Short mmCIF file of C-alpha atoms in Angstrom, two decimals:
data_model
loop_
_atom_site.label_atom_id
_atom_site.label_comp_id
_atom_site.label_asym_id
_atom_site.label_seq_id
_atom_site.Cartn_x
_atom_site.Cartn_y
_atom_site.Cartn_z
CA UNK A 21 1.75 -10.85 -34.74
CA UNK A 22 3.33 -6.70 -35.99
CA UNK A 23 2.52 -5.69 -33.42
CA UNK A 24 5.21 -7.99 -31.29
CA UNK A 25 7.62 -7.68 -33.83
CA UNK A 26 7.35 -4.12 -33.65
CA UNK A 27 7.98 -4.26 -29.48
CA UNK A 28 10.52 -6.76 -29.80
CA UNK A 29 12.19 -4.02 -32.08
CA UNK A 30 12.14 -1.16 -30.20
CA UNK A 31 14.90 -0.88 -27.18
CA UNK A 32 14.75 1.33 -24.46
CA UNK A 33 17.15 3.70 -26.06
CA UNK A 34 14.21 4.77 -28.03
CA UNK A 35 11.75 5.86 -25.73
CA UNK A 36 13.69 6.81 -22.53
CA UNK A 37 14.06 10.39 -21.41
CA UNK A 38 17.74 11.78 -20.15
CA UNK A 39 17.70 13.11 -16.83
CA UNK A 40 17.81 16.70 -16.24
CA UNK A 41 19.46 16.05 -12.97
CA UNK A 42 21.28 13.14 -10.60
CA UNK A 43 22.38 13.26 -7.79
CA UNK A 44 25.04 11.65 -5.49
CA UNK A 45 25.48 8.72 -3.51
CA UNK A 46 26.08 11.13 -0.09
CA UNK A 47 23.46 13.69 -0.69
CA UNK A 48 20.64 14.32 2.25
CA UNK A 49 17.26 12.99 2.26
CA UNK A 50 16.48 16.80 2.26
CA UNK A 51 18.63 17.64 -0.47
CA UNK A 52 17.17 14.99 -2.64
CA UNK A 53 13.55 16.11 -2.01
CA UNK A 54 14.45 19.67 -3.07
CA UNK A 55 16.07 17.91 -6.41
CA UNK A 56 12.13 15.78 -6.66
CA UNK A 57 10.27 18.91 -6.66
CA UNK A 58 12.36 21.52 -8.57
CA UNK A 59 12.41 19.34 -10.95
CA UNK A 60 9.22 17.32 -11.02
CA UNK A 61 10.18 14.07 -10.77
CA UNK A 62 9.63 10.42 -8.92
CA UNK A 63 13.06 9.41 -9.61
CA UNK A 64 16.29 10.95 -10.20
CA UNK A 65 19.83 8.72 -11.14
CA UNK A 66 22.96 8.38 -8.12
CA UNK A 67 26.05 9.03 -10.05
CA UNK A 68 29.34 8.31 -8.45
CA UNK A 69 32.45 11.09 -8.74
CA UNK A 70 33.17 10.06 -11.88
CA UNK A 71 29.76 10.98 -13.41
CA UNK A 72 29.02 7.40 -13.52
CA UNK A 73 25.57 5.91 -12.94
CA UNK A 74 25.11 3.59 -9.86
CA UNK A 75 21.96 3.52 -8.96
CA UNK A 76 18.40 5.59 -8.63
CA UNK A 77 16.58 7.16 -5.75
CA UNK A 78 12.82 6.87 -6.49
CA UNK A 79 10.35 9.25 -4.27
CA UNK A 80 8.24 6.19 -3.05
CA UNK A 81 11.44 4.10 -2.06
CA UNK A 82 12.43 7.08 0.25
CA UNK A 83 9.18 7.43 1.68
CA UNK A 84 9.07 3.52 2.49
CA UNK A 85 12.24 3.13 3.61
CA UNK A 86 11.32 6.51 6.11
CA UNK A 87 7.87 5.58 7.18
CA UNK A 88 9.38 2.48 8.10
CA UNK A 89 12.25 4.10 9.82
CA UNK A 90 9.77 6.31 12.19
CA UNK A 91 7.76 2.85 12.84
CA UNK A 92 10.56 1.65 14.42
CA UNK A 93 11.40 4.55 16.48
CA UNK A 94 7.83 4.33 17.37
CA UNK A 95 7.72 0.94 18.54
CA UNK A 96 11.43 1.61 20.26
CA UNK A 97 9.88 4.56 22.16
CA UNK A 98 6.63 2.48 23.04
CA UNK A 99 8.92 -0.02 24.79
CA UNK A 100 10.82 2.32 26.96
CA UNK A 101 7.29 2.72 28.37
#
C-alpha cells in the first residue's frame, strides 16, 4: 500500500524532462528528422508562434504516416496499370 501512496503523490512534473528542442506546425518533415537525429530523440514538442505547446511530433507516428502515404501512392500507381 505504501507504493500506491507514493505513486499517487508523484506528479508528471516530478519526473518530466525539459525538451532541448521544439518545432513549429509549419516545419517540414526533413527538418523534423534532422532534429530527431541532432537531439537523439523520438518526440519533439510542437509550439505555436508564441511558444505555447500545441502538440507533439512522435517519430514513430511520422513514420506510420509516411508509410501509409507511400502505400496509397503505390496502390494508385498499380491501378493506373
